[in-house]
JSON list of C-alpha atoms in Angstrom, two decimals:
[
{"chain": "A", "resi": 5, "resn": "UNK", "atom": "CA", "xyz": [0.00, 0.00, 0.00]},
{"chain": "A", "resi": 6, "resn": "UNK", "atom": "CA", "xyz": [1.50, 3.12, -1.34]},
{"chain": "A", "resi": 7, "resn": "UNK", "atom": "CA", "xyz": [-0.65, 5.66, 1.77]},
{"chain": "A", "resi": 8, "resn": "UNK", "atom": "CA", "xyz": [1.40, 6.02, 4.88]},
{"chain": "A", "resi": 9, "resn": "UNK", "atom": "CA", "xyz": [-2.55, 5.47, 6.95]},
{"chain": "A", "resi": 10, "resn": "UNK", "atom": "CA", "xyz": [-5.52, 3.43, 6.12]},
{"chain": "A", "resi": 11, "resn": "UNK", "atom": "CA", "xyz": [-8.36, 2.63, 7.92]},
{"chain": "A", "resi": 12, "resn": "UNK", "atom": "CA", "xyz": [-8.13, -1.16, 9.37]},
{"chain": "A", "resi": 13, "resn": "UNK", "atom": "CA", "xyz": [-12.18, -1.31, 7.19]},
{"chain": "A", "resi": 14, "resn": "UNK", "atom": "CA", "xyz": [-9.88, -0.34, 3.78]},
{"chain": "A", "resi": 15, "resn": "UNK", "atom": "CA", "xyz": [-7.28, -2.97, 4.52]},
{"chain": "A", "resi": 16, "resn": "UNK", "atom": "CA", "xyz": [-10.16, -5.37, 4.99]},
{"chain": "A", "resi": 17, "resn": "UNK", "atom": "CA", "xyz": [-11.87, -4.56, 2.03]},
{"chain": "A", "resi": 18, "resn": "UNK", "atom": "CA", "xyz": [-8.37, -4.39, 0.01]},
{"chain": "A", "resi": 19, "resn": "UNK", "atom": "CA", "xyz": [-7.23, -7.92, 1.36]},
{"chain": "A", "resi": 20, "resn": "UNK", "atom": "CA", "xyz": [-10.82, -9.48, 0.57]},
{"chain": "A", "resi": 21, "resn": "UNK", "atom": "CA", "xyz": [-10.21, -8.02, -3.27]},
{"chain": "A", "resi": 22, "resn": "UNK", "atom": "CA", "xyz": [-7.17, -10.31, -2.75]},
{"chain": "A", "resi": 23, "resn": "UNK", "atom": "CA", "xyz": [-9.21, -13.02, -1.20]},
{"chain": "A", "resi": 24, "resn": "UNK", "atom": "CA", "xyz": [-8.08, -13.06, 1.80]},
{"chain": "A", "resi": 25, "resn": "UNK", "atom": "CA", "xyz": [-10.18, -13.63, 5.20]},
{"chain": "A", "resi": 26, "resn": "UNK", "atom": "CA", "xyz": [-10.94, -10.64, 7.15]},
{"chain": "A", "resi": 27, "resn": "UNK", "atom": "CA", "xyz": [-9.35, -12.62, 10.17]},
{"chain": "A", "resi": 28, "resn": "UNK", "atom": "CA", "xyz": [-6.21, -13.10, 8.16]},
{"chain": "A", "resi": 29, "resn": "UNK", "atom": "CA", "xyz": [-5.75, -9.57, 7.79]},
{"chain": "A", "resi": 30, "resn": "UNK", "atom": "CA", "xyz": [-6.87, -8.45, 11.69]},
{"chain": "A", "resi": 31, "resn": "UNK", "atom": "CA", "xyz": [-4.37, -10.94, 12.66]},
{"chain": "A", "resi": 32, "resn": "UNK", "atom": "CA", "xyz": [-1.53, -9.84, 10.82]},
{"chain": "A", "resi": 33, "resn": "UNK", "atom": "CA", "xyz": [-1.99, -6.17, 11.23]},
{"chain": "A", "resi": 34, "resn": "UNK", "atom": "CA", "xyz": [-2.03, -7.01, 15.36]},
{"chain": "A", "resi": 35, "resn": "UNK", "atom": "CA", "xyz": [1.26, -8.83, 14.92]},
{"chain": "A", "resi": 36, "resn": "UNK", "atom": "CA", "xyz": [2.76, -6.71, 13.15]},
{"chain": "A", "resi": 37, "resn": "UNK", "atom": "CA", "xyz": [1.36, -4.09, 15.57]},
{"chain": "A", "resi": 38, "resn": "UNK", "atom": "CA", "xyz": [2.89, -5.86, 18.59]},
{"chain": "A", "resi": 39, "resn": "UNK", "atom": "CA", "xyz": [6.03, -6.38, 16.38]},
{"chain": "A", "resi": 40, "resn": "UNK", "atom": "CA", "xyz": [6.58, -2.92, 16.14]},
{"chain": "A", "resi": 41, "resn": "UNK", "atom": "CA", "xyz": [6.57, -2.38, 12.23]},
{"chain": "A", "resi": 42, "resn": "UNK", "atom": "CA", "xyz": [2.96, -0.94, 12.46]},
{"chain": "A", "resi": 43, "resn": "UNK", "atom": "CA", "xyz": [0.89, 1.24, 14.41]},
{"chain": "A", "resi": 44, "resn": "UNK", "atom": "CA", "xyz": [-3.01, 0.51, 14.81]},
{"chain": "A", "resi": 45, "resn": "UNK", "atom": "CA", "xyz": [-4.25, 3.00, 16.39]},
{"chain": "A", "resi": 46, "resn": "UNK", "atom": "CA", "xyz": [-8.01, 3.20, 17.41]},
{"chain": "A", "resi": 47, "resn": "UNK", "atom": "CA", "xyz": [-9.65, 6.68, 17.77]},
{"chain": "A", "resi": 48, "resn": "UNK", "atom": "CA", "xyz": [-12.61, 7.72, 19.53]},
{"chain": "A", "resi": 49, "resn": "UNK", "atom": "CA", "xyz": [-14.15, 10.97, 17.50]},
{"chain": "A", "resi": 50, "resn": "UNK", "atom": "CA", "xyz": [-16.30, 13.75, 19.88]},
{"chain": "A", "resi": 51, "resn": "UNK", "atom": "CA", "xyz": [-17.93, 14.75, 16.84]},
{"chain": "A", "resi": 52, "resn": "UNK", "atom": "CA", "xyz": [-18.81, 11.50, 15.06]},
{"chain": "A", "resi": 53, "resn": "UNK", "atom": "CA", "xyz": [-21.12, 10.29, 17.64]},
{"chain": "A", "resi": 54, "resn": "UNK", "atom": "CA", "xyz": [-18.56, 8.52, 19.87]},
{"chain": "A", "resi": 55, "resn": "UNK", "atom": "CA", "xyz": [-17.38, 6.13, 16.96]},
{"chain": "A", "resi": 56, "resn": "UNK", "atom": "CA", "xyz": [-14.01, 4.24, 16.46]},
{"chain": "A", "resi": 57, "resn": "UNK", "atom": "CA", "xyz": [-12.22, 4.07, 14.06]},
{"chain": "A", "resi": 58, "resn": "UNK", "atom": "CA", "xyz": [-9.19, 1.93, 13.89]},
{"chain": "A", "resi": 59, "resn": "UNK", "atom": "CA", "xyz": [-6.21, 3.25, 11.58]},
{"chain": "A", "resi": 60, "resn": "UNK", "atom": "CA", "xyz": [-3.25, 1.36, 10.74]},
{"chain": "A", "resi": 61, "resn": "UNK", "atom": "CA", "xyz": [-0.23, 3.31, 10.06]},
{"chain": "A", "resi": 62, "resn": "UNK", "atom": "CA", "xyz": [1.97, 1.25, 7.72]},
{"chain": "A", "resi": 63, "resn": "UNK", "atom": "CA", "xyz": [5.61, 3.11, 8.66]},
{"chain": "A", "resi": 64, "resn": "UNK", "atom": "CA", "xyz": [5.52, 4.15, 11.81]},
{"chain": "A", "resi": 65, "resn": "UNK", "atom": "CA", "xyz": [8.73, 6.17, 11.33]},
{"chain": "A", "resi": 66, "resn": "UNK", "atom": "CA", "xyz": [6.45, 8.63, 9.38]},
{"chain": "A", "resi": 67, "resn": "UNK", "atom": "CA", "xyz": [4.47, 9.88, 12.44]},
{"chain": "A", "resi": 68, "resn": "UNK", "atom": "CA", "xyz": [8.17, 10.24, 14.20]},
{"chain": "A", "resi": 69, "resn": "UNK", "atom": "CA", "xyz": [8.54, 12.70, 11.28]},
{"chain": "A", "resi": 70, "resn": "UNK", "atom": "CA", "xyz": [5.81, 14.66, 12.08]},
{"chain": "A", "resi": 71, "resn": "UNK", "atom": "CA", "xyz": [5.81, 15.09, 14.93]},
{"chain": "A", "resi": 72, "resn": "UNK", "atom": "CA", "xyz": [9.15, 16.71, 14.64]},
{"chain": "A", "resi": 73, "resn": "UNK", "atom": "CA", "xyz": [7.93, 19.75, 13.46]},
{"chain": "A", "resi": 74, "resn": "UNK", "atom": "CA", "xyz": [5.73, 19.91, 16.51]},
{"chain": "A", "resi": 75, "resn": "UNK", "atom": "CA", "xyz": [7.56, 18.59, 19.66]},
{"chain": "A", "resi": 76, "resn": "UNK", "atom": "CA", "xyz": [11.12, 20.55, 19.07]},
{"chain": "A", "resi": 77, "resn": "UNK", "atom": "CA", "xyz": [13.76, 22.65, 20.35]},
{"chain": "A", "resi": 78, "resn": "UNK", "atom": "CA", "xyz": [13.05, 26.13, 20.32]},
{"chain": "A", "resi": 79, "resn": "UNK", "atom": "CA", "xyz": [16.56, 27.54, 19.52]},
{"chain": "A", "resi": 80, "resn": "UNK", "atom": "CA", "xyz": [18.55, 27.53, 16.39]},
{"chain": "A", "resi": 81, "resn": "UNK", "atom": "CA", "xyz": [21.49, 25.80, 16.89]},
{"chain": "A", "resi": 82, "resn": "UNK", "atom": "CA", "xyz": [19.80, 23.04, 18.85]},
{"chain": "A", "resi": 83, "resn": "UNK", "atom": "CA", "xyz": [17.96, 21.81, 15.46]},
{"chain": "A", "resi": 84, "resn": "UNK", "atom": "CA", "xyz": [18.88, 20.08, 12.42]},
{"chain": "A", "resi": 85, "resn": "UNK", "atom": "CA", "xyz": [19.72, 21.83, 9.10]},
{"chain": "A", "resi": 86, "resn": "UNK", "atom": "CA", "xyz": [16.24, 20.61, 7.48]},
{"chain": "A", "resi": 87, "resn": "UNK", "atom": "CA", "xyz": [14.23, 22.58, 10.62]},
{"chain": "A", "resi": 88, "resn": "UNK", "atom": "CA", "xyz": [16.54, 25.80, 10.72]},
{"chain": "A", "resi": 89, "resn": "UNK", "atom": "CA", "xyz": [15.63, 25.64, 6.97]},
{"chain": "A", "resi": 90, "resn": "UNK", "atom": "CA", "xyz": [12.11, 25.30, 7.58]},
{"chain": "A", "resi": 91, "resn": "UNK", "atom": "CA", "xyz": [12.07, 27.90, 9.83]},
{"chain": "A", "resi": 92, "resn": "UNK", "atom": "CA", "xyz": [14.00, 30.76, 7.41]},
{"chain": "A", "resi": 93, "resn": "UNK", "atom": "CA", "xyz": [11.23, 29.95, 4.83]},
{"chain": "A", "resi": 94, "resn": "UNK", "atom": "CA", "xyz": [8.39, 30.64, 7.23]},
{"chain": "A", "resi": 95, "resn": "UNK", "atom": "CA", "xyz": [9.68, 33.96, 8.15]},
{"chain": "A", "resi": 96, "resn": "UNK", "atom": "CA", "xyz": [10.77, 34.74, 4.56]},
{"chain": "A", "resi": 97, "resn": "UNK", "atom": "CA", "xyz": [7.13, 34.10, 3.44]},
{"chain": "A", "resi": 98, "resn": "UNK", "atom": "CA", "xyz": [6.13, 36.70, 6.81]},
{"chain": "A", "resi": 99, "resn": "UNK", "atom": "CA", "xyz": [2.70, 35.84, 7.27]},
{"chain": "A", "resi": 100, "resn": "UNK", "atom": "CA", "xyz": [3.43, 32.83, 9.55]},
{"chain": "A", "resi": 101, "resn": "UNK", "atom": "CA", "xyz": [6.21, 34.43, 11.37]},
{"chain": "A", "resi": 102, "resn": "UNK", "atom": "CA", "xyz": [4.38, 35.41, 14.72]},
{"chain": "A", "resi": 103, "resn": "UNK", "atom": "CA", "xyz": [2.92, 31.76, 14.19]},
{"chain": "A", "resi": 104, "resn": "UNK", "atom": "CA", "xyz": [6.36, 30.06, 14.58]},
{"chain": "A", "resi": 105, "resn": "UNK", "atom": "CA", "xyz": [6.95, 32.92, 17.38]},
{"chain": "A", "resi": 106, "resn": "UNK", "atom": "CA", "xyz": [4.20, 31.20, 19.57]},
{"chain": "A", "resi": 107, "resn": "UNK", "atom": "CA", "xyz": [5.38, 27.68, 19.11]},
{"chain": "A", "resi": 108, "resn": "UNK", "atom": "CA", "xyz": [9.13, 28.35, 20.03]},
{"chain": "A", "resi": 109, "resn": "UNK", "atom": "CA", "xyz": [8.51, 30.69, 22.37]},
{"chain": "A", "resi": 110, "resn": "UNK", "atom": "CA", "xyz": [5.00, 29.37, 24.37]},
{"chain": "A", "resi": 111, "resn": "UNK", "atom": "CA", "xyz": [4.59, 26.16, 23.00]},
{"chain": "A", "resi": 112, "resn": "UNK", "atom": "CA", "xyz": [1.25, 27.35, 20.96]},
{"chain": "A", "resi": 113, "resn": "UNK", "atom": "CA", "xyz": [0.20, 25.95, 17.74]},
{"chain": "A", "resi": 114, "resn": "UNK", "atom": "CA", "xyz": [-2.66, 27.13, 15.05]},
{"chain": "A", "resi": 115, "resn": "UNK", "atom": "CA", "xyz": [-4.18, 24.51, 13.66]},
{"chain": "A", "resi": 116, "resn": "UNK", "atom": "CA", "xyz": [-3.67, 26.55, 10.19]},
{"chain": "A", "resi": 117, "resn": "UNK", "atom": "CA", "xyz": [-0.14, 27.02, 10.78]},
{"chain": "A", "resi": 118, "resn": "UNK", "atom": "CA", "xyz": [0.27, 23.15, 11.11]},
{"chain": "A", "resi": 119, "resn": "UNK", "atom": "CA", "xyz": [-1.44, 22.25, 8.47]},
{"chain": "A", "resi": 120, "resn": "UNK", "atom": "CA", "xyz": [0.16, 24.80, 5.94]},
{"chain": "A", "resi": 121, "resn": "UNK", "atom": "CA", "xyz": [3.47, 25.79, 7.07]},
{"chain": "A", "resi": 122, "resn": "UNK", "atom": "CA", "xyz": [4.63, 22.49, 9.33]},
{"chain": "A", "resi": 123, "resn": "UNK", "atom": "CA", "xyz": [3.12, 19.63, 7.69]},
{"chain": "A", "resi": 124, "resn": "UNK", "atom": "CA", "xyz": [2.37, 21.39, 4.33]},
{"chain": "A", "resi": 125, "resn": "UNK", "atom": "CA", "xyz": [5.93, 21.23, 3.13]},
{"chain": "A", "resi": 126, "resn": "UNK", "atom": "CA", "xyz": [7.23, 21.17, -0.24]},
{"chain": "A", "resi": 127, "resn": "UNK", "atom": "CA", "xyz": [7.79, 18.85, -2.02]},
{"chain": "A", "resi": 128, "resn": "UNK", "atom": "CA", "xyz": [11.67, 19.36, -2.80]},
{"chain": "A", "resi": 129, "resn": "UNK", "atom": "CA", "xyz": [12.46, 20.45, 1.21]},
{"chain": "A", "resi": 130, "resn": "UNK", "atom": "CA", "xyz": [10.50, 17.12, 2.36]},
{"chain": "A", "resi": 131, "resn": "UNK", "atom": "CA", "xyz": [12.10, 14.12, 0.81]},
{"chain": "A", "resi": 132, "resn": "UNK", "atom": "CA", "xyz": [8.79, 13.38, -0.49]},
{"chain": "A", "resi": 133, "resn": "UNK", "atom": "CA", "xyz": [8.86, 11.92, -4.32]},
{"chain": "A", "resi": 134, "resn": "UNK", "atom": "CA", "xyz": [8.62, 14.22, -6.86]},
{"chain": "A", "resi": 135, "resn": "UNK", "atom": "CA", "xyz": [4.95, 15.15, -7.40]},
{"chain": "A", "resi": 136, "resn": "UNK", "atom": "CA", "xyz": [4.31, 14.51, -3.48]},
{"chain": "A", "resi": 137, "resn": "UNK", "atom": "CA", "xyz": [3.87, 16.20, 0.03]},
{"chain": "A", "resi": 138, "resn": "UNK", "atom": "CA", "xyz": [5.54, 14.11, 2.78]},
{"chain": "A", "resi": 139, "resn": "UNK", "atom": "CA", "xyz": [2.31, 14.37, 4.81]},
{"chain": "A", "resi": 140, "resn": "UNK", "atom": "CA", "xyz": [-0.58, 14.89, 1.97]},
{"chain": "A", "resi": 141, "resn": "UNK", "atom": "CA", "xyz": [-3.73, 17.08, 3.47]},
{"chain": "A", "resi": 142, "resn": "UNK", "atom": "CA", "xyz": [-5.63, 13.67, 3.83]},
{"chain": "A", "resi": 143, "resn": "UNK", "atom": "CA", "xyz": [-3.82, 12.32, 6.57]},
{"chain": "A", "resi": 144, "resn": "UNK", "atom": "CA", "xyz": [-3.92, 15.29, 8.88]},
{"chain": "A", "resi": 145, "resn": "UNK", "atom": "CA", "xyz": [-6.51, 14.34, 10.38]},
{"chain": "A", "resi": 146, "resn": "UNK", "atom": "CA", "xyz": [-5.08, 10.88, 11.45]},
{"chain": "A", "resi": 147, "resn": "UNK", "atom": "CA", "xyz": [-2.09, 12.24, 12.42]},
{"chain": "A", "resi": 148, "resn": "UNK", "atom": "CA", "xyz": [-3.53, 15.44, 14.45]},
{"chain": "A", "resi": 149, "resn": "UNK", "atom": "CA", "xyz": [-5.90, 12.34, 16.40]},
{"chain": "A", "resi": 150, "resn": "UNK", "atom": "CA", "xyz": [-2.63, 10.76, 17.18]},
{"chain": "A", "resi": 151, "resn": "UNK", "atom": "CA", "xyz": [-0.76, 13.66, 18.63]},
{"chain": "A", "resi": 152, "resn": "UNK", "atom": "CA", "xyz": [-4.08, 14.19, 21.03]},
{"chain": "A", "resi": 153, "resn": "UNK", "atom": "CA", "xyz": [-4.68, 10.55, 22.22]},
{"chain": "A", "resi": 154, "resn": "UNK", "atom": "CA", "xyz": [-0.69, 10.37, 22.36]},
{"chain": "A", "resi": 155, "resn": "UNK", "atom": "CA", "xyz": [-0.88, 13.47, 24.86]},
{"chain": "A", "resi": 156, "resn": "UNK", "atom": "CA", "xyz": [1.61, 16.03, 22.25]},
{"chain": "A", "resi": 157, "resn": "UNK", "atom": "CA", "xyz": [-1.79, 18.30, 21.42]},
{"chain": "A", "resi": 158, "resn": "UNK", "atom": "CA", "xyz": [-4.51, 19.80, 22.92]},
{"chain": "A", "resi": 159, "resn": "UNK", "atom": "CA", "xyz": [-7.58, 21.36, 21.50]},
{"chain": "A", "resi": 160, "resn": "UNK", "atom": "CA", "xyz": [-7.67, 24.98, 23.22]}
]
C-alpha cells in the first residue's frame, strides 16, 4: 500500500479483493502491531457520535517525522539543518512568522499554521517523491488524532 494510513475497514476490504479472510488480515496487522513495524491505532471521535475508528499506520517512522515539526527545540542551533531551513522559509514568506513565534517561544500551535506551514511542506524540502507532500492534506486528520490521544496536542 502506497498511503502512509488506512483505515483497518480499507485494509479489509483491500485484502478481501485479494481473497483473503478478514481474520487473516486483523491478525496480521495485530502482529505486526505488537512487532513494532505498524501502528493501529483506534480513535474515539467527539464529533462523530462517539465512533471508532481503527487506523493502521503502515511506517511508523512517518508519524516520528511529524511530529518533529511539533515537539522541538526552540533555539537555532539546537535543530537540524532541514528545521533551521524550515524555519527561514516561514519567516521569509512573513505571514506565519508570529505563528512560529508562539510555538518556540509558548509552545502554541494554530491549527492553520500546522497544516500549511509544518506539515504542508514542499515537495523538494521534504524528501517526499517528486509530485508529493511528505504528509498529503488527507492524513492530517489521522495524524492530528494521534498527537491528542498520544498526549503532544490539545484542542484549546
Amino acid at each position: 500500500c502506497a498511503e502512509p494510513v488506512v483505515t483497518l475497514e480499507d485494509l479489509r476490504e483491500a485484502a478481501a479483493r485479494c481473497e483473503l479472510e478478514e481474520g487473516e488480515i486483523t491478525s496480521a496487522v495485530r502482529f505486526l502491531h505488537t512487532a513494532g513495524s505498524v501502528l493501529l491505532h483506534a480513535h474515539t471521535s467527539d464529533d462523530a457520535g462517539g465512533k471508532t475508528v481503527e487506523r493502521v499506520f503502515l511506517r511508523p517512522q512517518w508519524i516520528v517525522d511529524a511530529v518533529k515539526y511539533v515537539v522541538r527545540e526552540a533555539r537555532e542551533e539546537d535543530v537540524n539543518e532541514e528545521l533551521r531551513e524550515m524555519d527561514r522559509e516561514i519567516r521569509k514568506g512573513g505571514v506565519y512568522g508570529d505563528a512560529l513565534d508562539d510555538l518556540l517561544q509558548r509552545g502554541e500551535l494554530s491549527e492553520s499554521f500546522l497544516r500549511q506551514c509544518l506539515w504542508g511542506i514542499p515537495t523538494h524540502k521534504s524528501g517526499a517523491a517528486e509530485g508529493k507532500r511528505k504528509f498529503p492534506d488527507k492524513t492530517h486528520d489521522a495524524l492530528l488524532e494521534v498527537l491528542q490521544d498520544f498526549g503532544l496536542l490539545r484542542k484549546c
